[in-house]
Amino acid sequence: MRRTSSTFGKCRRPVPGDHKQISLQEFLFYRMDDPLEFPDGPVVKTLRSRHKGPVEDGVKTINCGPFLRKTGLSWIVTCQYLWCVKDICGIICCVFTWMLILYAEYVVLYVMLWHNPYTTWSFINAVIFQFFAFMAISSHMKTMWSDPGSVPKGNATREHILRMGLRAGQVVFKCPKCVSIKPERAHHCSVCQRCIKKMDHHCPWVNNCVGENNQKFFVLFTMYICLISFHSLYMSVYHFITCVGKEWKLCSGFSPPATTVFLIFLIFEGLLFGIFTAIMCGTQLTAICSDETGIENLKKDSGEFEKRSYWLSLKSVFGHPFSWRWFSPFSNPKFTNNASYHCV
């Protein structure tokens, strides 16, 4: 590649595929380069964009490998990099999600179960609730801090395209916003400012895109939030009926007005988020079984790829074979390296 200005004399060329941040200087270098033309080779077409000039990266990757090795947690947390989207709205939504879960924890454990005379019933429901809450928070963090399947930024270089081994006349598409060769079924996220493989949508509740690499964790997050919502709803209604039929002092350490307010807010929270996450979980499972992302459904873009059966689609998201690991946010599915590039 020929540099167009001496300004880039000390510009370091990052290796395509690494997780290092690309500076604005390097980004301008890729944009100002000559058109990618290959005689008797592939044809690179740049997609149209209304955006003029380079776009800032909306993601910050944090290398936590040294910390994990120093604390001895590397065997628990396998991911060496944390994927953090720099979106204030998404961060607020994530904090609000944690606050809602903590509120449910407080009401269930201290308002309802702590003073309940039925110790066996209280213990069983406390264990079930804690399990669902722990799995929900773990799935949420895994979805938020996992790379959803980003295309390496700035990999639209002559060397990288030649290494792809494309046939003569084959057309590949270049994203003008993140200067990347766009794989098939990948879409550019306006929040992350990255192309995401098999992108379904960008969810502010997890402050991340839902894509090829973290869709499993998002489904688990919605499933466990749905379970914890309806479980807390059941306990709230049962507790309210029990307290009305008996003395309030026997079922709660709080005053009747305070207990009533706590229960009403928890019932409202359980109904609202239980129904919402049930719909989201069902929508995601339907999209997985039909092998069609949310963006493809909205655009009515079936593409030229061959759709897989519902069982193969499920295994591609949750891993193979079917086991308890499908329901664990700590188990990363084994993906097959079958990503093809958007070509004709």
Short mmCIF file of C-alpha atoms in Angstrom, two decimals:
data_model
loop_
_atom_site.label_atom_id
_atom_site.label_comp_id
_atom_site.label_asym_id
_atom_site.label_seq_id
_atom_site.Cartn_x
_atom_site.Cartn_y
_atom_site.Cartn_z
CA MET A 1 0.00 0.00 0.00
CA ARG A 2 1.20 3.50 -0.78
CA ARG A 3 0.95 6.16 1.88
CA THR A 4 -0.42 9.47 0.63
CA SER A 5 1.21 11.74 3.17
CA SER A 6 4.33 11.88 5.30
CA THR A 7 2.03 12.46 8.26
CA PHE A 8 1.69 8.71 8.52
CA GLY A 9 5.42 8.04 8.65
CA LYS A 10 5.26 6.59 12.16
CA CYS A 11 1.86 4.95 11.84
CA ARG A 12 1.76 1.43 13.30
CA ARG A 13 -0.22 -1.04 11.21
CA PRO A 14 -2.37 -3.23 13.48
CA VAL A 15 -2.80 -6.89 12.73
CA PRO A 16 -6.32 -7.57 11.43
CA GLY A 17 -8.23 -9.57 14.00
CA ASP A 18 -6.55 -8.32 17.16
CA HIS A 19 -8.44 -6.47 19.90
CA LYS A 20 -6.24 -3.38 20.00
CA GLN A 21 -7.85 -0.02 19.45
CA ILE A 22 -7.15 1.60 16.10
CA SER A 23 -6.16 5.23 16.44
CA LEU A 24 -7.75 7.99 14.40
CA GLN A 25 -4.46 8.43 12.54
CA GLU A 26 -4.46 4.79 11.46
CA PHE A 27 -8.14 4.98 10.58
CA LEU A 28 -7.53 7.96 8.30
CA PHE A 29 -4.66 6.04 6.71
CA TYR A 30 -7.00 3.26 5.63
CA ARG A 31 -9.59 5.73 4.34
CA MET A 32 -7.06 7.72 2.30
CA ASP A 33 -5.54 4.67 0.70
CA ASP A 34 -5.90 3.93 -3.01
CA PRO A 35 -8.98 1.97 -4.18
CA LEU A 36 -8.59 -1.77 -3.71
CA GLU A 37 -8.24 -3.08 -7.25
CA PHE A 38 -6.97 -6.55 -8.15
CA PRO A 39 -6.30 -7.40 -11.82
CA ASP A 40 -7.59 -10.93 -12.46
CA GLY A 41 -8.68 -11.07 -8.82
CA PRO A 42 -11.66 -10.31 -6.60
CA VAL A 43 -13.74 -7.16 -6.95
CA VAL A 44 -14.09 -4.97 -3.85
CA LYS A 45 -17.19 -2.79 -3.74
CA THR A 46 -17.68 -0.09 -1.11
CA LEU A 47 -21.17 0.08 0.34
CA ARG A 48 -22.96 3.41 0.22
CA SER A 49 -23.03 5.52 3.35
CA ARG A 50 -24.47 8.93 4.17
CA HIS A 51 -21.79 9.41 6.79
CA LYS A 52 -18.89 11.60 5.72
CA GLY A 53 -15.47 11.14 7.26
CA PRO A 54 -14.20 8.60 9.78
CA VAL A 55 -16.33 7.40 12.68
CA GLU A 56 -15.03 7.01 16.20
CA ASP A 57 -15.01 3.51 17.66
CA GLY A 58 -17.91 3.01 20.06
CA VAL A 59 -16.22 0.12 21.89
CA LYS A 60 -13.44 -0.09 24.45
CA THR A 61 -11.75 -3.45 25.01
CA ILE A 62 -10.11 -4.04 28.40
CA ASN A 63 -7.36 -6.62 28.76
CA CYS A 64 -8.10 -8.42 32.03
CA GLY A 65 -5.73 -11.34 31.41
CA PRO A 66 -2.94 -10.19 33.80
CA PHE A 67 -5.46 -9.54 36.58
CA LEU A 68 -7.09 -12.96 36.14
CA ARG A 69 -3.74 -14.74 36.20
CA LYS A 70 -2.59 -12.79 39.26
CA THR A 71 -5.78 -13.53 41.21
CA GLY A 72 -6.01 -17.14 40.05
CA LEU A 73 -9.39 -16.63 38.37
CA SER A 74 -8.26 -17.49 34.84
CA TRP A 75 -9.75 -20.98 35.16
CA ILE A 76 -13.19 -19.46 35.88
CA VAL A 77 -13.22 -16.53 33.43
CA THR A 78 -11.98 -17.76 30.06
CA CYS A 79 -12.37 -14.44 28.25
CA GLN A 80 -9.18 -12.37 28.37
CA TYR A 81 -10.82 -9.20 27.03
CA LEU A 82 -13.90 -7.34 28.24
CA TRP A 83 -16.00 -5.79 25.49
CA CYS A 84 -17.34 -2.43 26.75
CA VAL A 85 -19.66 -0.27 24.64
CA LYS A 86 -19.22 3.45 25.32
CA ASP A 87 -22.92 4.35 25.36
CA ILE A 88 -24.25 6.31 28.34
CA CYS A 89 -27.86 5.26 27.67
CA GLY A 90 -26.87 1.58 27.67
CA ILE A 91 -24.84 1.97 30.87
CA ILE A 92 -27.82 3.60 32.62
CA CYS A 93 -30.11 0.78 31.46
CA CYS A 94 -27.66 -1.84 32.77
CA VAL A 95 -27.41 -0.16 36.18
CA PHE A 96 -31.20 0.11 36.29
CA THR A 97 -31.47 -3.62 35.53
CA TRP A 98 -29.17 -4.49 38.42
CA MET A 99 -31.13 -2.18 40.74
CA LEU A 100 -34.40 -3.92 39.83
CA ILE A 101 -32.87 -7.32 40.60
CA LEU A 102 -31.47 -6.04 43.92
CA TYR A 103 -34.88 -4.60 44.83
CA ALA A 104 -36.51 -7.97 44.18
CA GLU A 105 -33.78 -9.62 46.27
CA TYR A 106 -34.47 -7.28 49.19
CA VAL A 107 -38.25 -7.70 49.14
CA VAL A 108 -38.20 -11.47 48.69
CA LEU A 109 -35.53 -12.22 51.29
CA TYR A 110 -36.08 -9.59 54.00
CA VAL A 111 -39.71 -8.54 53.62
CA MET A 112 -41.31 -11.90 52.82
CA LEU A 113 -39.13 -14.90 53.67
CA TRP A 114 -37.07 -13.75 56.67
CA HIS A 115 -40.05 -13.55 59.05
CA ASN A 116 -42.15 -16.27 57.45
CA PRO A 117 -43.17 -18.94 60.00
CA TYR A 118 -42.98 -21.72 57.40
CA THR A 119 -39.21 -22.28 57.43
CA THR A 120 -39.15 -25.16 54.94
CA TRP A 121 -41.26 -23.28 52.40
CA SER A 122 -39.12 -20.16 52.91
CA PHE A 123 -35.85 -22.04 52.52
CA ILE A 124 -36.90 -23.80 49.30
CA ASN A 125 -38.17 -20.60 47.68
CA ALA A 126 -35.10 -18.66 48.82
CA VAL A 127 -32.79 -21.21 47.18
CA ILE A 128 -34.82 -21.21 43.95
CA PHE A 129 -34.95 -17.41 43.84
CA GLN A 130 -31.23 -17.03 44.53
CA PHE A 131 -30.38 -19.53 41.81
CA PHE A 132 -32.48 -17.71 39.20
CA ALA A 133 -31.10 -14.32 40.30
CA PHE A 134 -27.49 -15.51 40.12
CA MET A 135 -27.99 -17.04 36.67
CA ALA A 136 -29.79 -13.92 35.43
CA ILE A 137 -27.02 -11.56 36.56
CA SER A 138 -24.31 -13.88 35.21
CA SER A 139 -26.06 -14.13 31.83
CA HIS A 140 -26.50 -10.35 31.75
CA MET A 141 -22.81 -9.69 32.42
CA LYS A 142 -21.76 -12.35 29.92
CA THR A 143 -23.94 -10.75 27.24
CA MET A 144 -22.72 -7.26 28.06
CA TRP A 145 -18.99 -7.99 28.20
CA SER A 146 -18.70 -10.53 25.36
CA ASP A 147 -17.65 -9.65 21.84
CA PRO A 148 -20.89 -10.22 19.88
CA GLY A 149 -18.97 -11.24 16.77
CA SER A 150 -17.31 -8.06 15.57
CA VAL A 151 -15.50 -7.90 12.27
CA PRO A 152 -11.90 -6.70 12.80
CA LYS A 153 -11.84 -2.97 12.19
CA GLY A 154 -9.62 -1.86 9.33
CA ASN A 155 -9.13 -5.32 7.79
CA ALA A 156 -10.02 -4.04 4.30
CA THR A 157 -6.37 -4.08 3.28
CA ARG A 158 -4.74 -5.45 0.18
CA GLU A 159 -2.76 -8.03 2.14
CA HIS A 160 -5.80 -9.32 4.02
CA ILE A 161 -7.94 -9.64 0.90
CA LEU A 162 -5.19 -11.55 -0.89
CA ARG A 163 -4.94 -13.95 2.06
CA MET A 164 -8.67 -14.68 1.79
CA GLY A 165 -8.03 -16.70 -1.37
CA LEU A 166 -11.00 -15.35 -3.33
CA ARG A 167 -11.55 -16.40 -6.91
CA ALA A 168 -11.22 -14.04 -9.88
CA GLY A 169 -14.27 -11.84 -10.34
CA GLN A 170 -15.69 -12.65 -6.93
CA VAL A 171 -17.27 -9.58 -5.36
CA VAL A 172 -16.79 -8.68 -1.70
CA PHE A 173 -18.20 -5.65 0.05
CA LYS A 174 -16.33 -3.11 2.12
CA CYS A 175 -18.00 -1.18 4.93
CA PRO A 176 -17.05 2.51 4.55
CA LYS A 177 -17.68 3.25 8.23
CA CYS A 178 -15.35 0.77 9.90
CA VAL A 179 -13.22 -0.03 6.81
CA SER A 180 -13.84 -3.77 7.04
CA ILE A 181 -14.60 -6.53 4.59
CA LYS A 182 -18.20 -7.34 5.41
CA PRO A 183 -19.05 -11.03 5.96
CA GLU A 184 -22.37 -12.43 4.86
CA ARG A 185 -25.25 -11.59 7.25
CA ALA A 186 -23.12 -8.96 9.02
CA HIS A 187 -24.51 -5.49 9.72
CA HIS A 188 -22.99 -2.24 10.91
CA CYS A 189 -24.15 -1.11 14.36
CA SER A 190 -24.54 2.65 14.68
CA VAL A 191 -23.91 2.47 18.46
CA CYS A 192 -20.89 0.16 18.55
CA GLN A 193 -19.63 1.57 15.21
CA ARG A 194 -18.58 -1.94 14.22
CA CYS A 195 -19.81 -4.56 11.79
CA ILE A 196 -21.30 -7.47 13.75
CA LYS A 197 -21.61 -11.00 12.37
CA LYS A 198 -25.19 -12.25 12.31
CA MET A 199 -26.36 -9.16 14.16
CA ASP A 200 -29.90 -9.45 15.52
CA HIS A 201 -30.28 -6.06 17.22
CA HIS A 202 -28.59 -3.67 19.63
CA CYS A 203 -30.12 -3.99 23.09
CA PRO A 204 -29.66 -1.08 25.53
CA TRP A 205 -30.62 -3.33 28.46
CA VAL A 206 -27.36 -5.25 27.99
CA ASN A 207 -25.48 -2.30 26.43
CA ASN A 208 -24.32 -4.47 23.56
CA CYS A 209 -25.28 -5.94 20.24
CA VAL A 210 -26.84 -9.38 20.13
CA GLY A 211 -24.86 -11.27 17.52
CA GLU A 212 -23.25 -14.55 16.60
CA ASN A 213 -21.07 -14.92 19.70
CA ASN A 214 -23.39 -13.80 22.52
CA GLN A 215 -26.91 -14.67 21.38
CA LYS A 216 -26.93 -17.70 23.68
CA PHE A 217 -26.21 -15.54 26.73
CA PHE A 218 -28.92 -13.05 25.75
CA VAL A 219 -31.50 -15.85 25.45
CA LEU A 220 -30.45 -17.17 28.86
CA PHE A 221 -30.69 -13.66 30.33
CA THR A 222 -34.27 -13.19 29.11
CA MET A 223 -35.20 -16.71 30.22
CA TYR A 224 -33.86 -16.34 33.77
CA ILE A 225 -35.32 -12.84 34.17
CA CYS A 226 -38.68 -14.27 33.07
CA LEU A 227 -38.39 -17.10 35.61
CA ILE A 228 -37.33 -14.84 38.46
CA SER A 229 -40.13 -12.38 37.62
CA PHE A 230 -42.92 -14.95 37.70
CA HIS A 231 -41.44 -16.64 40.77
CA SER A 232 -41.37 -13.35 42.68
CA LEU A 233 -44.88 -12.61 41.39
CA TYR A 234 -46.14 -15.93 42.77
CA MET A 235 -44.49 -15.36 46.17
CA SER A 236 -45.81 -11.78 46.38
CA VAL A 237 -49.42 -12.79 45.72
CA TYR A 238 -49.16 -15.76 48.10
CA HIS A 239 -47.58 -13.62 50.81
CA PHE A 240 -50.17 -10.88 50.42
CA ILE A 241 -53.07 -13.33 50.71
CA THR A 242 -51.45 -15.03 53.71
CA CYS A 243 -50.87 -11.74 55.53
CA VAL A 244 -54.44 -10.58 54.96
CA GLY A 245 -55.82 -13.80 56.45
CA LYS A 246 -53.50 -13.71 59.48
CA GLU A 247 -51.78 -11.16 61.66
CA TRP A 248 -49.19 -9.09 59.80
CA LYS A 249 -46.63 -9.53 62.57
CA LEU A 250 -46.50 -13.27 61.89
CA CYS A 251 -45.50 -12.92 58.24
CA SER A 252 -43.46 -9.70 58.04
CA GLY A 253 -41.22 -7.63 60.26
CA PHE A 254 -42.39 -4.44 58.54
CA SER A 255 -45.56 -2.47 59.18
CA PRO A 256 -48.64 -3.36 57.09
CA PRO A 257 -48.48 -0.16 54.95
CA ALA A 258 -44.76 -0.63 54.23
CA THR A 259 -45.22 -4.32 53.40
CA THR A 260 -48.14 -3.49 51.10
CA VAL A 261 -46.11 -0.88 49.20
CA PHE A 262 -43.17 -3.28 48.81
CA LEU A 263 -45.44 -6.04 47.51
CA ILE A 264 -47.34 -3.79 45.09
CA PHE A 265 -44.12 -2.56 43.48
CA LEU A 266 -42.76 -6.11 43.26
CA ILE A 267 -45.99 -7.39 41.70
CA PHE A 268 -45.87 -4.59 39.13
CA GLU A 269 -42.20 -5.32 38.40
CA GLY A 270 -42.83 -9.06 38.09
CA LEU A 271 -45.77 -8.60 35.71
CA LEU A 272 -44.07 -6.00 33.52
CA PHE A 273 -40.69 -7.65 33.09
CA GLY A 274 -42.04 -11.20 33.21
CA ILE A 275 -44.25 -10.58 30.18
CA PHE A 276 -41.62 -8.46 28.41
CA THR A 277 -38.80 -10.99 28.78
CA ALA A 278 -41.11 -13.90 27.92
CA ILE A 279 -41.91 -12.20 24.62
CA MET A 280 -38.23 -11.41 24.01
CA CYS A 281 -37.14 -14.97 24.79
CA GLY A 282 -39.84 -16.40 22.53
CA THR A 283 -38.88 -14.00 19.74
CA GLN A 284 -35.22 -14.96 20.00
CA LEU A 285 -35.94 -18.69 19.97
CA THR A 286 -38.23 -18.25 16.96
CA ALA A 287 -35.53 -16.30 15.13
CA ILE A 288 -32.94 -18.97 15.94
CA CYS A 289 -35.16 -21.84 14.80
CA SER A 290 -36.06 -20.03 11.56
CA ASP A 291 -32.39 -19.05 11.04
CA GLU A 292 -33.35 -15.42 10.52
CA THR A 293 -32.09 -12.45 12.52
CA GLY A 294 -34.25 -9.57 13.62
CA ILE A 295 -32.67 -7.21 11.07
CA GLU A 296 -33.20 -9.72 8.25
CA ASN A 297 -36.83 -10.07 9.28
CA LEU A 298 -37.39 -6.31 9.30
CA LYS A 299 -35.66 -5.82 5.95
CA LYS A 300 -37.25 -8.95 4.46
CA ASP A 301 -33.77 -9.88 3.34
CA SER A 302 -33.45 -13.63 3.02
CA GLY A 303 -30.06 -13.35 1.30
CA GLU A 304 -28.45 -16.03 -0.82
CA PHE A 305 -27.39 -18.27 2.05
CA GLU A 306 -28.98 -21.65 2.63
CA LYS A 307 -31.04 -21.73 5.80
CA ARG A 308 -30.35 -24.49 8.29
CA SER A 309 -32.89 -26.69 10.04
CA TYR A 310 -34.18 -25.57 13.42
CA TRP A 311 -32.10 -28.19 15.25
CA LEU A 312 -28.87 -27.22 13.49
CA SER A 313 -29.64 -23.57 14.16
CA LEU A 314 -30.13 -24.26 17.86
CA LYS A 315 -26.86 -26.18 18.03
CA SER A 316 -25.03 -23.38 16.22
CA VAL A 317 -26.10 -20.95 18.97
CA PHE A 318 -26.03 -23.10 22.12
CA GLY A 319 -23.36 -25.60 21.15
CA HIS A 320 -23.23 -29.32 20.40
CA PRO A 321 -24.35 -31.73 21.68
CA PHE A 322 -27.44 -30.97 23.76
CA SER A 323 -26.63 -30.96 27.49
CA TRP A 324 -27.00 -28.92 30.68
CA ARG A 325 -24.39 -26.54 29.25
CA TRP A 326 -27.10 -25.08 27.03
CA PHE A 327 -28.55 -23.46 30.16
CA SER A 328 -25.25 -22.30 31.67
CA PRO A 329 -23.86 -18.80 30.99
CA PHE A 330 -20.42 -20.08 32.02
CA SER A 331 -20.18 -22.50 29.10
CA ASN A 332 -19.10 -20.99 25.80
CA PRO A 333 -20.56 -22.79 22.77
CA LYS A 334 -18.08 -24.25 20.33
CA PHE A 335 -18.54 -22.40 17.06
CA THR A 336 -17.57 -23.80 13.72
CA ASN A 337 -15.50 -21.51 11.57
CA ASN A 338 -17.99 -21.34 8.72
CA ALA A 339 -18.32 -17.59 8.33
CA SER A 340 -18.51 -16.71 4.66
CA TYR A 341 -18.05 -13.27 3.23
CA HIS A 342 -20.76 -11.26 1.58
CA CYS A 343 -19.93 -12.07 -1.99
CA VAL A 344 -21.54 -12.82 -5.33
#
